[in-house]
Short mmCIF file of C-alpha atoms in Angstrom, two decimals:
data_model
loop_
_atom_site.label_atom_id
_atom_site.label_comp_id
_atom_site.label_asym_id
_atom_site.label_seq_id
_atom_site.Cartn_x
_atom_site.Cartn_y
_atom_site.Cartn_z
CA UNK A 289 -12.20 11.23 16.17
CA UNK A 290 -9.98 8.91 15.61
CA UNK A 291 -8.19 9.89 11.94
CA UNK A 292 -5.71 7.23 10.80
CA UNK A 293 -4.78 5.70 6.83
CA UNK A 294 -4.05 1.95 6.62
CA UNK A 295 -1.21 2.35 5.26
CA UNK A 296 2.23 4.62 4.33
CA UNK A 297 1.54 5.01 0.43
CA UNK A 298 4.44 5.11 -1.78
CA UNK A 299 4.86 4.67 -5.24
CA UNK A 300 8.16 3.31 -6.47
CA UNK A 301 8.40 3.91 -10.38
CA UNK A 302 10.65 1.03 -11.60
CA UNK A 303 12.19 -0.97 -13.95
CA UNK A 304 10.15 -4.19 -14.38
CA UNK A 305 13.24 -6.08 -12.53
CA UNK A 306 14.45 -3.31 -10.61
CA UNK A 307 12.10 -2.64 -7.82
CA UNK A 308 13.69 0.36 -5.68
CA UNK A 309 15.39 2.37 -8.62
CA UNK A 310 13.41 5.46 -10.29
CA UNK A 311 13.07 5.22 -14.01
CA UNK A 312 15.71 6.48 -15.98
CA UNK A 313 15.65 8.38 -19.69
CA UNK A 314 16.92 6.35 -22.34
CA UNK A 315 19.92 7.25 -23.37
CA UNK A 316 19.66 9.82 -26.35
CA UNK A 317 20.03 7.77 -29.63
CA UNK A 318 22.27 8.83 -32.33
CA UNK A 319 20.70 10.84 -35.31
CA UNK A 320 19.46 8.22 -37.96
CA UNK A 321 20.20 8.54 -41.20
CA UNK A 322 17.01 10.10 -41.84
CA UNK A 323 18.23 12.98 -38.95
CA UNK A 324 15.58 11.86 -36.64
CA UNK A 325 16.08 12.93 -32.40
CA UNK A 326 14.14 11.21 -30.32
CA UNK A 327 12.38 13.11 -27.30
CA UNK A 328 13.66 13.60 -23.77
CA UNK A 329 12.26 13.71 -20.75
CA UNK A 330 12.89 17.12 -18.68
CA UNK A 331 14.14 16.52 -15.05
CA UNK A 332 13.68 13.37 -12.91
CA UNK A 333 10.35 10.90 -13.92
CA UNK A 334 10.13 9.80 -10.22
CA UNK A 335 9.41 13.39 -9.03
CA UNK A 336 6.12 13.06 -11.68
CA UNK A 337 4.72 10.41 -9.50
CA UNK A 338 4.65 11.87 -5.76
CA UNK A 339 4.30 9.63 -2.39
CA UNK A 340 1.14 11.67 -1.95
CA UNK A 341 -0.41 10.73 -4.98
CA UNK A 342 -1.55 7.88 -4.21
CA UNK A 343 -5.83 7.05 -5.17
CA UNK A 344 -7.50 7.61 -1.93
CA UNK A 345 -9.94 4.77 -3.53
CA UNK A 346 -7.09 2.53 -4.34
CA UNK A 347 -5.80 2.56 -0.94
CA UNK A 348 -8.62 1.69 0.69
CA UNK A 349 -9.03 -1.28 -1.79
CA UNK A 350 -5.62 -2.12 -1.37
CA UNK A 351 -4.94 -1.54 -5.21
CA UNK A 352 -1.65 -2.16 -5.78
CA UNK A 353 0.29 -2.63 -9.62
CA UNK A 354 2.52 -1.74 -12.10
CA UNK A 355 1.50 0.26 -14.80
CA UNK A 356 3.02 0.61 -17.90
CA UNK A 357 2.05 3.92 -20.41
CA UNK A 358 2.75 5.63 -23.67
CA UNK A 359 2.82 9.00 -24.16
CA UNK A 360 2.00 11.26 -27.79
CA UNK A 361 4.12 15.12 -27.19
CA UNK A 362 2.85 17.56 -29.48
CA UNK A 363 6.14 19.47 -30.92
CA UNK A 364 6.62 21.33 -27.91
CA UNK A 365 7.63 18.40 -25.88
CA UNK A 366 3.48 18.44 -23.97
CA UNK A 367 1.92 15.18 -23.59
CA UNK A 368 -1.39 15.75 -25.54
CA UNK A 369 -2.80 11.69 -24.74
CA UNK A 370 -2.00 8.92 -22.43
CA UNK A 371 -2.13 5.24 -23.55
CA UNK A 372 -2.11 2.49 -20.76
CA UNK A 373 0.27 -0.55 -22.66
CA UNK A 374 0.69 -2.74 -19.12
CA UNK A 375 -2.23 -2.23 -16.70
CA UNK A 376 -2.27 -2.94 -12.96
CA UNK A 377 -5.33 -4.14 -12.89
CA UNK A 378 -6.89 -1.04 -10.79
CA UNK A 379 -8.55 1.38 -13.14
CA UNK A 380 -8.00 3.76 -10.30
CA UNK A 381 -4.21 3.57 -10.38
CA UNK A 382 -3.76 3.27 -14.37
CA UNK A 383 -6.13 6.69 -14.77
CA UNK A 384 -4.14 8.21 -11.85
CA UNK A 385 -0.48 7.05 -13.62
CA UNK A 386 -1.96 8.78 -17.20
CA UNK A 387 -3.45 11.66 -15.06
CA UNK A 388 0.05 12.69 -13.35
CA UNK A 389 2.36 12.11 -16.48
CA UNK A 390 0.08 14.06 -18.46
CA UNK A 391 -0.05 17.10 -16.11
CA UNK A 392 3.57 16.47 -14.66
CA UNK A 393 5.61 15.32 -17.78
CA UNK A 394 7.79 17.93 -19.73
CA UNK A 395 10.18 16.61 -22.65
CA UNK A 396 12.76 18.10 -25.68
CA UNK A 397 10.34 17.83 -28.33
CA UNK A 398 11.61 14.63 -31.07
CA UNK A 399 13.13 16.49 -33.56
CA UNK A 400 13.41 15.82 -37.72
CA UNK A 401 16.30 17.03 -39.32
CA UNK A 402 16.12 19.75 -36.85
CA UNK A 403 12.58 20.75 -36.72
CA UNK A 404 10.48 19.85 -33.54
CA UNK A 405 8.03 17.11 -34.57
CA UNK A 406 4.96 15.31 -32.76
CA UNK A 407 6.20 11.83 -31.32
CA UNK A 408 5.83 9.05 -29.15
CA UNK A 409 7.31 8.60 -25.47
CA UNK A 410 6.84 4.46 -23.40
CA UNK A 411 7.78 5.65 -19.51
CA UNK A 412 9.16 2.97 -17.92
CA UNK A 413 7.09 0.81 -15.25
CA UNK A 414 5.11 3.08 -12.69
CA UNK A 415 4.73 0.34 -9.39
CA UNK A 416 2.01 1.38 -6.69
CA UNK A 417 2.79 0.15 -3.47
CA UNK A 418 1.24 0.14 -0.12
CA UNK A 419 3.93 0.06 2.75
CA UNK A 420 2.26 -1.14 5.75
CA UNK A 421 2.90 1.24 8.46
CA UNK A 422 1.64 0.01 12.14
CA UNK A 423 1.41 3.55 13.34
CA UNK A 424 -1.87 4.11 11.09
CA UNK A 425 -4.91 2.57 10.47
CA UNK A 426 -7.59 2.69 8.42
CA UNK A 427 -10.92 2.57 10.42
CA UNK A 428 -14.41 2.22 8.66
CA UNK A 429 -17.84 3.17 10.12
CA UNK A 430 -18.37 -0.10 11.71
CA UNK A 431 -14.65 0.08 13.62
CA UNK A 432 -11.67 -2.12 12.84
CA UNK A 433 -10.47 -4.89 14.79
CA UNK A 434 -6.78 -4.92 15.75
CA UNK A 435 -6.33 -8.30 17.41
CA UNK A 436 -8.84 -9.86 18.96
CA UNK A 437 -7.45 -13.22 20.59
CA UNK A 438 -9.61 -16.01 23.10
CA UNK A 439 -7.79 -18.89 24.98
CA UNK A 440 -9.48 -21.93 27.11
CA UNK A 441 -7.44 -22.29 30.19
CA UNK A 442 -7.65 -26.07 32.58
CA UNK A 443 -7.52 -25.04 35.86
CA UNK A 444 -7.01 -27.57 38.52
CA UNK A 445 -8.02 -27.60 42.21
CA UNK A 446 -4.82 -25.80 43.14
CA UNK A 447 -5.43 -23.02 40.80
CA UNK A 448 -2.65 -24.57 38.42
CA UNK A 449 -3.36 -24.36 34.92
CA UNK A 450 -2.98 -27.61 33.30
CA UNK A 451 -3.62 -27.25 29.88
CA UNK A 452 -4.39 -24.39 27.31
CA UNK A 453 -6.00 -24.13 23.95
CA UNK A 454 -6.19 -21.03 21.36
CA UNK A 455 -9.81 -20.51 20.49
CA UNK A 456 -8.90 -17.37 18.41
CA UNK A 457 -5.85 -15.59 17.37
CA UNK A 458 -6.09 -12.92 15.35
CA UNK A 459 -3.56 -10.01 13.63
CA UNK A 460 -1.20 -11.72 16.76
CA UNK A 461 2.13 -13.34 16.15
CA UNK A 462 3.20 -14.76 19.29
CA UNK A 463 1.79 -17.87 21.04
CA UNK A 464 -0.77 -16.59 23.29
CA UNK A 465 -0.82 -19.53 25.43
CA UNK A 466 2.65 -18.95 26.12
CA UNK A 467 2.04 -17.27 29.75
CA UNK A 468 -1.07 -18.41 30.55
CA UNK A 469 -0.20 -20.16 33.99
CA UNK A 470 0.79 -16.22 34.73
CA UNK A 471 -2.37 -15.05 33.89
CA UNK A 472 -4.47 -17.81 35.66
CA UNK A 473 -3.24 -16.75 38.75
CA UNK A 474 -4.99 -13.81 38.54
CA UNK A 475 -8.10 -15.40 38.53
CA UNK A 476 -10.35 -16.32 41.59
CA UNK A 477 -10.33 -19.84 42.85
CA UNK A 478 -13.36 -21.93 41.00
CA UNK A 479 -15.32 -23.52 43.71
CA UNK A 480 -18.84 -25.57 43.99
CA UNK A 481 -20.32 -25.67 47.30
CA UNK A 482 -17.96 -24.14 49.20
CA UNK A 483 -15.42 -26.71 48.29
CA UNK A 484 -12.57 -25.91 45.19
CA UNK A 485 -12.77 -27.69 42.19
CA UNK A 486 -11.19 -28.25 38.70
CA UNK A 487 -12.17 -25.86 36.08
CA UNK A 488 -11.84 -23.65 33.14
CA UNK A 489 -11.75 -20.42 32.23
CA UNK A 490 -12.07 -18.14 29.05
CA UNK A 491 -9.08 -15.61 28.71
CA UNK A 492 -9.52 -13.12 26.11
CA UNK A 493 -7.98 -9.77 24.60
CA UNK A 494 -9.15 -7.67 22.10
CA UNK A 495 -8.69 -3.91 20.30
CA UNK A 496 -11.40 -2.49 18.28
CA UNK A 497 -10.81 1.07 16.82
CA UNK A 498 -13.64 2.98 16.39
CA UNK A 499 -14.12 6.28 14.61
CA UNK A 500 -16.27 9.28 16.79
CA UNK A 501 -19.27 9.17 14.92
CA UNK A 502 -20.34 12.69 16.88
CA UNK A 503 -17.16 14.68 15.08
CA UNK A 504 -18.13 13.30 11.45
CA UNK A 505 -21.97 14.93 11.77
#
C-alpha cells in the first residue's frame, strides 16, 4: 500500500516579522511600584509546539496560519484557559495551538508583592507551515495524479517532426516539446496504402499514485 503525507509539516512559532526565529520570553519587567512580577515562561516555547504536531485534518486541507493566543495561569504558573486573539483561519490549527500550550506550557507564577497570583500570559505568533517535500505524497482513494502531460507531434513523410504543440502539461516544469524530434523517431513510419505520408501523432506521459485498496480492508 502505498503510505505517503503530502507534505513535511513543520511549525515555525514566530515573531509576526520574524519568520524562522522561535518565540522568545519577554524580558522580565522591573517590579512596579505596586511590587507586581510578571509571569515567565519555563524552558523554550518552540519545544511546546512539536514538528509532529501538526492537525492530520489541517494537512490534508492544506491549513496553514498564524495564530496568535492568550493564556490565564492559575498561581502555580498552569494555564487553566486558552484565548485565540489572532486566528489562522483553520479552526483545526487555532484549537490545536490552545490544545498544546495548555498541556505543554509551564511558567513562574506572576507574583504580587511576593505572593504568587493568577495572571495573564499573550505567546507570541504560533505559524503553521506546510514544507512541501517531493519525497511524499498524499494519495486519496481515487489516486493522485503526479504529472500527467500530452503533446501533438507533425510528422512529415521522412519521419521528421515538423512542428509540436502542448495539449497538457501538468505538475511539469520543463518544456515538454523540447525533445520531441527524439522521441518521434521512435515511432513507426505513418503510411496510407502502402505509400508514407505526413502525419501526427499523440505523445503522452503520465503518473498516477494509487493506494492498495486490498491492504486498507
Amino acid at each position: 500500500m502505498i503510505d505517503m503525507t503530502m507534505a513535511l509539516a513543520t511549525i515555525l512559532v514566530t515573531q509576526a516579522t520574524t519568520p524562522a526565529t522561535a518565540p522568545q520570553a519577554d524580558p522580565p519587567r522591573a517590579a512596579s511600584p505596586e511590587g507586581y512580577e510578571p509571569p515567565v515562561p519555563i524552558g523554550d516555547q518552540g519545544d511546546w509546539f512539536p514538528v509532529d504536531a501538526y492537525p492530520p485534518e489541517a494537512r490534508r486541507a492544506g491549513d496553514q496560519g498564524r495564530v496568535s493566543i492568550k493564556l490565564m495561569l492559575d498561581p502555580l504558573g498552569k494555564p487553566s484557559a486558552c484565548v485565540i486573539t489572532e486566528s489562522s483561519g483553520s479552526a483545526a490549527l487555532d484549537a490545536k495551538t490552545c490544545e498544546l500550550a495548555m498541556h505543554n506550557g509551564r511558567f513562574r507564577p506572576a507574583r504580587q508583592k511576593g505572593r504568587a497570583i493568577a495572571s495573564t500570559y499573550q505567546l507570541r505568533g504560533v505559524r503553521w507551515q506546510l514544507d512541501s517535500d517531493p519525497g511524499n505524497v498524499e494519495v486519496n482513494a481515487a489516486g493522485t495524479v503526479l504529472t500527467d502531460t500530452m503533446i501533438e507531434v507533425s510528422i512529415d513523410t521522412t519521419g521528421q517532426v515538423t512542428a509540436c504543440k502542448v495539449l497538457t502539461n501538468y505538475q511539469r516544469a520543463s518544456d515538454p516539446c523540447v525533445g520531441a524530434a527524439q522521441n518521434a523517431t521512435s515511432l513507426p513510419r505513418i503510411m496510407n496504402g502502402g505509400r508514407r505520408i505526413a502525419g501526427k501523432a499523440l505523445i503522452g506521459f503520465s503518473i498516477t499514485l494509487l493506494p492498495d485498496k486490498t491492504a486498507s480492508k
